[in-house]
Tab-separated table of N, CA and C in Angstrom:
chain	number	residue	atom	x	y	z
Z	212	MET	N	0.851	-1.184	0.000
Z	212	MET	CA	0.000	0.000	0.000
Z	212	MET	C	0.888	1.235	0.000
Z	213	GLN	N	0.504	2.189	-0.817
Z	213	GLN	CA	1.236	3.453	-0.852
Z	213	GLN	C	0.753	4.305	0.331
Z	214	LEU	N	1.682	4.736	1.164
Z	214	LEU	CA	1.327	5.508	2.351
Z	214	LEU	C	1.146	6.975	2.001
Z	215	LYS	N	0.040	7.543	2.471
Z	215	LYS	CA	-0.240	8.962	2.253
Z	215	LYS	C	-1.213	9.427	3.333
Z	216	ILE	N	-1.299	10.729	3.485
Z	216	ILE	CA	-2.226	11.316	4.458
Z	216	ILE	C	-3.651	10.898	4.094
Z	217	ILE	N	-4.435	10.529	5.098
Z	217	ILE	CA	-5.827	10.121	4.876
Z	217	ILE	C	-6.682	11.378	4.815
Z	218	LYS	N	-7.339	11.591	3.675
Z	218	LYS	CA	-8.133	12.807	3.479
Z	218	LYS	C	-9.618	12.543	3.302
Z	219	THR	N	-9.965	11.333	2.882
Z	219	THR	CA	-11.369	11.028	2.624
Z	219	THR	C	-11.795	9.794	3.405
Z	220	LYS	N	-13.097	9.620	3.503
Z	220	LYS	CA	-13.615	8.439	4.190
Z	220	LYS	C	-13.201	7.165	3.452
Z	221	LYS	N	-13.146	7.238	2.126
Z	221	LYS	CA	-12.723	6.093	1.329
Z	221	LYS	C	-11.278	5.717	1.684
Z	222	ASP	N	-10.394	6.727	1.752
Z	222	ASP	CA	-9.005	6.473	2.151
Z	222	ASP	C	-8.946	5.873	3.554
Z	223	TYR	N	-9.782	6.398	4.432
Z	223	TYR	CA	-9.828	5.925	5.817
Z	223	TYR	C	-10.217	4.451	5.874
Z	224	MET	N	-11.262	4.092	5.162
Z	224	MET	CA	-11.726	2.703	5.154
Z	224	MET	C	-10.666	1.771	4.566
Z	225	LYS	N	-10.015	2.217	3.510
Z	225	LYS	CA	-8.960	1.434	2.877
Z	225	LYS	C	-7.794	1.222	3.848
Z	226	SER	N	-7.461	2.276	4.584
Z	226	SER	CA	-6.369	2.192	5.559
Z	226	SER	C	-6.725	1.243	6.695
Z	227	LEU	N	-7.966	1.291	7.152
Z	227	LEU	CA	-8.409	0.372	8.203
Z	227	LEU	C	-8.309	-1.084	7.734
Z	228	GLU	N	-8.727	-1.325	6.505
Z	228	GLU	CA	-8.661	-2.686	5.960
Z	228	GLU	C	-7.217	-3.180	5.902
Z	229	ARG	N	-6.328	-2.310	5.418
Z	229	ARG	CA	-4.925	-2.704	5.311
Z	229	ARG	C	-4.326	-2.921	6.691
Z	230	PHE	N	-4.662	-2.051	7.619
Z	230	PHE	CA	-4.147	-2.185	8.983
Z	230	PHE	C	-4.593	-3.512	9.592
Z	231	GLU	N	-5.832	-3.870	9.345
Z	231	GLU	CA	-6.363	-5.136	9.862
Z	231	GLU	C	-5.588	-6.326	9.288
Z	232	GLU	N	-5.196	-6.213	8.035
Z	232	GLU	CA	-4.446	-7.295	7.386
Z	232	GLU	C	-3.061	-7.493	8.003
Z	233	ILE	N	-2.413	-6.389	8.359
Z	233	ILE	CA	-1.011	-6.469	8.798
Z	233	ILE	C	-0.823	-6.191	10.281
Z	234	PHE	N	-1.900	-6.115	11.012
Z	234	PHE	CA	-1.867	-5.761	12.434
Z	234	PHE	C	-0.914	-6.626	13.249
Z	235	GLN	N	-0.884	-7.905	12.991
Z	235	GLN	CA	-0.074	-8.811	13.790
Z	235	GLN	C	1.227	-9.216	13.092
Z	236	ALA	N	1.731	-8.313	12.270
Z	236	ALA	CA	2.995	-8.589	11.577
Z	236	ALA	C	4.128	-8.701	12.591
Z	237	LYS	N	5.085	-9.526	12.278
Z	237	LYS	CA	6.233	-9.744	13.157
Z	237	LYS	C	7.049	-8.454	13.286
Z	238	ALA	N	7.421	-8.112	14.506
Z	238	ALA	CA	8.188	-6.884	14.770
Z	238	ALA	C	9.473	-6.871	13.954
Z	239	GLY	N	9.791	-5.686	13.424
Z	239	GLY	CA	11.020	-5.533	12.656
Z	239	GLY	C	10.858	-5.778	11.172
Z	240	THR	N	9.680	-6.234	10.752
Z	240	THR	CA	9.451	-6.489	9.325
Z	240	THR	C	8.917	-5.221	8.665
Z	241	ALA	N	8.940	-5.214	7.341
Z	241	ALA	CA	8.413	-4.075	6.583
Z	241	ALA	C	6.920	-3.885	6.867
Z	242	GLU	N	6.184	-4.986	7.002
Z	242	GLU	CA	4.751	-4.898	7.301
Z	242	GLU	C	4.510	-4.317	8.687
Z	243	SER	N	5.363	-4.646	9.628
Z	243	SER	CA	5.238	-4.089	10.970
Z	243	SER	C	5.460	-2.578	10.938
Z	244	ASP	N	6.459	-2.151	10.199
Z	244	ASP	CA	6.717	-0.714	10.055
Z	244	ASP	C	5.552	-0.016	9.358
Z	245	GLU	N	5.002	-0.667	8.344
Z	245	GLU	CA	3.844	-0.120	7.638
Z	245	GLU	C	2.652	0.012	8.590
Z	246	ALA	N	2.436	-0.998	9.432
Z	246	ALA	CA	1.332	-0.961	10.402
Z	246	ALA	C	1.507	0.211	11.364
Z	247	ASP	N	2.749	0.456	11.791
Z	247	ASP	CA	3.013	1.578	12.698
Z	247	ASP	C	2.638	2.905	12.050
Z	248	VAL	N	3.037	3.087	10.801
Z	248	VAL	CA	2.755	4.337	10.097
Z	248	VAL	C	1.259	4.477	9.815
Z	249	ILE	N	0.627	3.405	9.375
Z	249	ILE	CA	-0.816	3.457	9.099
Z	249	ILE	C	-1.589	3.785	10.372
Z	250	SER	N	-1.180	3.208	11.497
Z	250	SER	CA	-1.904	3.492	12.751
Z	250	SER	C	-1.813	4.976	13.103
Z	251	LEU	N	-0.673	5.595	12.846
Z	251	LEU	CA	-0.531	7.034	13.098
Z	251	LEU	C	-1.406	7.859	12.157
Z	252	LEU	N	-1.469	7.454	10.904
Z	252	LEU	CA	-2.314	8.155	9.937
Z	252	LEU	C	-3.794	8.013	10.294
Z	253	ILE	N	-4.190	6.818	10.711
Z	253	ILE	CA	-5.575	6.575	11.114
Z	253	ILE	C	-5.913	7.419	12.344
Z	254	LYS	N	-5.022	7.455	13.312
Z	254	LYS	CA	-5.259	8.239	14.526
Z	254	LYS	C	-5.415	9.721	14.196
Z	255	GLU	N	-4.564	10.224	13.326
Z	255	GLU	CA	-4.640	11.633	12.932
Z	255	GLU	C	-5.993	11.938	12.293
Z	256	TYR	N	-6.456	11.071	11.412
Z	256	TYR	CA	-7.744	11.257	10.753
Z	256	TYR	C	-8.884	11.211	11.774
Z	257	GLU	N	-8.843	10.220	12.661
Z	257	GLU	CA	-9.910	10.086	13.662
Z	257	GLU	C	-9.923	11.264	14.626
Z	258	ASP	N	-8.761	11.745	15.026
Z	258	ASP	CA	-8.699	12.901	15.919
Z	258	ASP	C	-9.311	14.135	15.267
Z	259	LYS	N	-9.190	14.224	13.963
Z	259	LYS	CA	-9.714	15.382	13.239
Z	259	LYS	C	-11.217	15.275	12.978
Z	260	TYR	N	-11.694	14.080	12.607
Z	260	TYR	CA	-13.070	13.937	12.153
Z	260	TYR	C	-14.013	13.223	13.121
Z	261	PHE	N	-13.490	12.581	14.138
Z	261	PHE	CA	-14.341	11.872	15.089
Z	261	PHE	C	-14.108	12.413	16.494
Z	262	VAL	N	-14.353	13.684	16.662
Z	262	VAL	CA	-14.113	14.354	17.936
Z	262	VAL	C	-15.215	13.992	18.925
Z	263	ILE	N	-14.798	13.576	20.108
Z	263	ILE	CA	-15.747	13.263	21.176
Z	263	ILE	C	-15.575	14.321	22.255
Z	264	GLU	N	-16.626	15.075	22.470
Z	264	GLU	CA	-16.580	16.134	23.473
Z	264	GLU	C	-16.579	15.541	24.877
Z	265	ALA	N	-15.831	16.176	25.745
Z	265	ALA	CA	-15.827	15.756	27.149
Z	265	ALA	C	-17.197	16.073	27.749
Z	266	PRO	N	-17.659	15.265	28.687
Z	266	PRO	CA	-18.969	15.519	29.299
Z	266	PRO	C	-18.928	16.760	30.181
Z	267	SER	N	-20.104	17.285	30.484
Z	267	SER	CA	-20.172	18.396	31.430
Z	267	SER	C	-19.811	17.852	32.812
Z	268	PRO	N	-19.425	18.731	33.735
Z	268	PRO	CA	-19.114	18.255	35.088
Z	268	PRO	C	-20.273	17.485	35.722
Z	269	ILE	N	-21.488	17.960	35.524
Z	269	ILE	CA	-22.668	17.304	36.110
Z	269	ILE	C	-22.831	15.899	35.535
Z	270	ASP	N	-22.712	15.782	34.211
Z	270	ASP	CA	-22.841	14.464	33.575
Z	270	ASP	C	-21.742	13.521	34.048
Z	271	ALA	N	-20.536	14.041	34.207
Z	271	ALA	CA	-19.419	13.211	34.668
Z	271	ALA	C	-19.656	12.721	36.096
Z	272	ILE	N	-20.169	13.590	36.946
Z	272	ILE	CA	-20.454	13.201	38.332
Z	272	ILE	C	-21.537	12.123	38.361
Z	273	LYS	N	-22.613	12.347	37.620
Z	273	LYS	CA	-23.706	11.369	37.588
Z	273	LYS	C	-23.231	10.027	37.039
Z	274	TYR	N	-22.416	10.074	35.998
Z	274	TYR	CA	-21.899	8.844	35.407
Z	274	TYR	C	-21.038	8.082	36.407
Z	275	ARG	N	-20.150	8.790	37.087
Z	275	ARG	CA	-19.265	8.132	38.053
Z	275	ARG	C	-20.074	7.582	39.223
Z	276	MET	N	-21.102	8.313	39.645
Z	276	MET	CA	-21.967	7.820	40.724
Z	276	MET	C	-22.645	6.519	40.296
Z	277	GLU	N	-23.130	6.492	39.068
Z	277	GLU	CA	-23.794	5.293	38.552
Z	277	GLU	C	-22.805	4.133	38.494
Z	278	GLN	N	-21.584	4.394	38.023
Z	278	GLN	CA	-20.563	3.351	37.935
Z	278	GLN	C	-20.268	2.739	39.292
Z	279	GLN	N	-20.212	3.599	40.316
Z	279	GLN	CA	-19.815	3.149	41.642
Z	279	GLN	C	-21.003	2.820	42.538
Z	280	GLY	N	-22.212	2.935	41.992
Z	280	GLY	CA	-23.404	2.611	42.761
Z	280	GLY	C	-23.660	3.585	43.910
Z	281	LEU	N	-23.302	4.838	43.707
Z	281	LEU	CA	-23.467	5.849	44.752
Z	281	LEU	C	-24.816	6.538	44.627
Z	282	THR	N	-25.319	6.996	45.751
Z	282	THR	CA	-26.570	7.751	45.788
Z	282	THR	C	-26.253	9.220	46.045
Z	283	ASN	N	-27.290	10.047	45.980
Z	283	ASN	CA	-27.111	11.465	46.313
Z	283	ASN	C	-26.633	11.625	47.750
Z	284	LYS	N	-27.083	10.730	48.612
Z	284	LYS	CA	-26.667	10.774	50.014
Z	284	LYS	C	-25.157	10.510	50.131
Z	285	ASP	N	-24.657	9.563	49.352
Z	285	ASP	CA	-23.220	9.287	49.351
Z	285	ASP	C	-22.440	10.494	48.860
Z	286	LEU	N	-22.959	11.143	47.822
Z	286	LEU	CA	-22.289	12.330	47.294
Z	286	LEU	C	-22.334	13.465	48.309
Z	287	ALA	N	-23.434	13.557	49.047
Z	287	ALA	CA	-23.544	14.580	50.087
Z	287	ALA	C	-22.475	14.386	51.155
Z	288	GLN	N	-22.136	13.150	51.464
Z	288	GLN	CA	-21.073	12.894	52.435
Z	288	GLN	C	-19.722	13.362	51.915
Z	289	ILE	N	-19.535	13.265	50.619
Z	289	ILE	CA	-18.282	13.721	50.024
Z	289	ILE	C	-18.226	15.248	50.012
Z	290	LEU	N	-19.326	15.878	49.607
Z	290	LEU	CA	-19.345	17.332	49.469
Z	290	LEU	C	-19.694	18.072	50.753
Z	291	GLY	N	-20.310	17.402	51.704
Z	291	GLY	CA	-20.590	18.043	52.976
Z	291	GLY	C	-22.055	18.245	53.294
Z	292	PHE	N	-22.879	18.630	52.323
Z	292	PHE	CA	-24.283	18.916	52.594
Z	292	PHE	C	-25.169	18.332	51.495
Z	293	LYS	N	-26.325	17.775	51.906
Z	293	LYS	CA	-27.268	17.213	50.944
Z	293	LYS	C	-27.839	18.299	50.039
Z	294	SER	N	-28.063	19.493	50.612
Z	294	SER	CA	-28.627	20.585	49.816
Z	294	SER	C	-27.676	21.011	48.704
Z	295	ARG	N	-26.375	20.862	48.928
Z	295	ARG	CA	-25.393	21.220	47.889
Z	295	ARG	C	-25.554	20.307	46.680
Z	296	VAL	N	-25.775	19.038	46.935
Z	296	VAL	CA	-25.937	18.080	45.843
Z	296	VAL	C	-27.139	18.459	44.995
Z	297	SER	N	-28.250	18.748	45.629
Z	297	SER	CA	-29.461	19.139	44.902
Z	297	SER	C	-29.227	20.417	44.113
Z	298	ASP	N	-28.613	21.401	44.748
Z	298	ASP	CA	-28.345	22.673	44.078
Z	298	ASP	C	-27.407	22.507	42.884
Z	299	ILE	N	-26.417	21.649	43.027
Z	299	ILE	CA	-25.475	21.417	41.923
Z	299	ILE	C	-26.186	20.729	40.759
Z	300	PHE	N	-26.977	19.708	41.052
Z	300	PHE	CA	-27.675	18.992	39.984
Z	300	PHE	C	-28.751	19.857	39.319
Z	301	LYS	N	-29.329	20.787	40.045
Z	301	LYS	CA	-30.309	21.721	39.462
Z	301	LYS	C	-29.627	22.906	38.790
Z	302	LYS	N	-28.302	22.945	38.894
Z	302	LYS	CA	-27.464	24.019	38.341
Z	302	LYS	C	-27.733	25.368	39.006
Z	303	ASN	N	-28.169	25.325	40.269
Z	303	ASN	CA	-28.342	26.543	41.049
Z	303	ASN	C	-27.044	26.942	41.745
Z	304	ARG	N	-26.101	26.027	41.799
Z	304	ARG	CA	-24.820	26.261	42.455
Z	304	ARG	C	-23.720	25.688	41.576
Z	305	LYS	N	-22.654	26.446	41.433
Z	305	LYS	CA	-21.490	25.981	40.685
Z	305	LYS	C	-20.557	25.236	41.628
Z	306	LEU	N	-19.750	24.382	41.057
Z	306	LEU	CA	-18.738	23.694	41.854
Z	306	LEU	C	-17.662	24.697	42.254
Z	307	ASN	N	-17.285	24.669	43.521
Z	307	ASN	CA	-16.181	25.529	43.946
Z	307	ASN	C	-14.899	24.695	44.009
Z	308	LEU	N	-13.798	25.344	44.285
Z	308	LEU	CA	-12.512	24.667	44.269
Z	308	LEU	C	-12.458	23.499	45.258
Z	309	GLY	N	-13.021	23.692	46.443
Z	309	GLY	CA	-13.044	22.619	47.436
Z	309	GLY	C	-13.828	21.408	46.953
Z	310	MET	N	-14.966	21.652	46.317
Z	310	MET	CA	-15.783	20.559	45.793
Z	310	MET	C	-15.043	19.828	44.670
Z	311	VAL	N	-14.405	20.593	43.800
Z	311	VAL	CA	-13.652	19.999	42.689
Z	311	VAL	C	-12.565	19.076	43.242
Z	312	ARG	N	-11.854	19.547	44.249
Z	312	ARG	CA	-10.797	18.728	44.852
Z	312	ARG	C	-11.363	17.445	45.457
Z	313	LYS	N	-12.478	17.565	46.167
Z	313	LYS	CA	-13.082	16.382	46.786
Z	313	LYS	C	-13.563	15.392	45.731
Z	314	LEU	N	-14.195	15.887	44.679
Z	314	LEU	CA	-14.693	15.008	43.617
Z	314	LEU	C	-13.533	14.337	42.880
Z	315	TYR	N	-12.471	15.082	42.679
Z	315	TYR	CA	-11.291	14.524	42.023
Z	315	TYR	C	-10.673	13.429	42.888
Z	316	ASN	N	-10.508	13.705	44.170
Z	316	ASN	CA	-9.866	12.749	45.078
Z	316	ASN	C	-10.737	11.536	45.386
Z	317	GLU	N	-12.024	11.749	45.553
Z	317	GLU	CA	-12.917	10.656	45.951
Z	317	GLU	C	-13.468	9.849	44.768
Z	318	LEU	N	-13.849	10.560	43.698
Z	318	LEU	CA	-14.481	9.882	42.564
Z	318	LEU	C	-13.545	9.730	41.368
Z	319	HIS	N	-12.374	10.336	41.454
Z	319	HIS	CA	-11.359	10.238	40.400
Z	319	HIS	C	-11.865	10.725	39.043
Z	320	ILE	N	-12.604	11.833	39.082
Z	320	ILE	CA	-13.059	12.478	37.853
Z	320	ILE	C	-11.948	13.430	37.425
Z	321	PRO	N	-11.548	13.423	36.167
Z	321	PRO	CA	-10.465	14.302	35.727
Z	321	PRO	C	-10.744	15.785	36.019
Z	322	LEU	N	-9.702	16.474	36.442
Z	322	LEU	CA	-9.851	17.894	36.776
Z	322	LEU	C	-10.345	18.708	35.595
Z	323	GLU	N	-9.828	18.400	34.396
Z	323	GLU	CA	-10.233	19.183	33.227
Z	323	GLU	C	-11.732	19.051	32.946
Z	324	THR	N	-12.338	17.966	33.367
Z	324	THR	CA	-13.785	17.797	33.220
Z	324	THR	C	-14.521	18.592	34.283
Z	325	LEU	N	-14.022	18.542	35.512
Z	325	LEU	CA	-14.707	19.215	36.625
Z	325	LEU	C	-14.679	20.734	36.526
Z	326	VAL	N	-13.675	21.300	35.880
Z	326	VAL	CA	-13.563	22.762	35.820
Z	326	VAL	C	-14.207	23.351	34.565
Z	327	LYS	N	-14.786	22.498	33.715
Z	327	LYS	CA	-15.470	22.992	32.518
Z	327	LYS	C	-16.687	23.827	32.886
Z	328	GLU	N	-16.987	24.812	32.050
Z	328	GLU	CA	-18.216	25.598	32.217
Z	328	GLU	C	-19.424	24.719	31.953
Z	329	TYR	N	-20.496	24.987	32.677
Z	329	TYR	CA	-21.749	24.273	32.432
Z	329	TYR	C	-22.916	25.167	32.727
């Protein structure tokens, strides 16, 4: 396969097919080197055309609570007050720095997600 920047969906699909063919090539072979380059080209194309937006802080908190089987009461213990949880979910109160730190430390939600505007 001639290596080139992926510009169209057709090129993308062709690159995926070729990558699938040579994915398990033995290290150090020409096919292995080709797979390395194709994977970089595919990643570049996907990063450009298949952008996934980070969730809002509220969505991230709810998702993590669901993953860990936590209730609003559990979150209130982390943040300090039950009324804060309700206010945050109703968007009547913004997360402050202390809350962000607690959510990051306790629920392991990325900081860049917690500090996003919502």
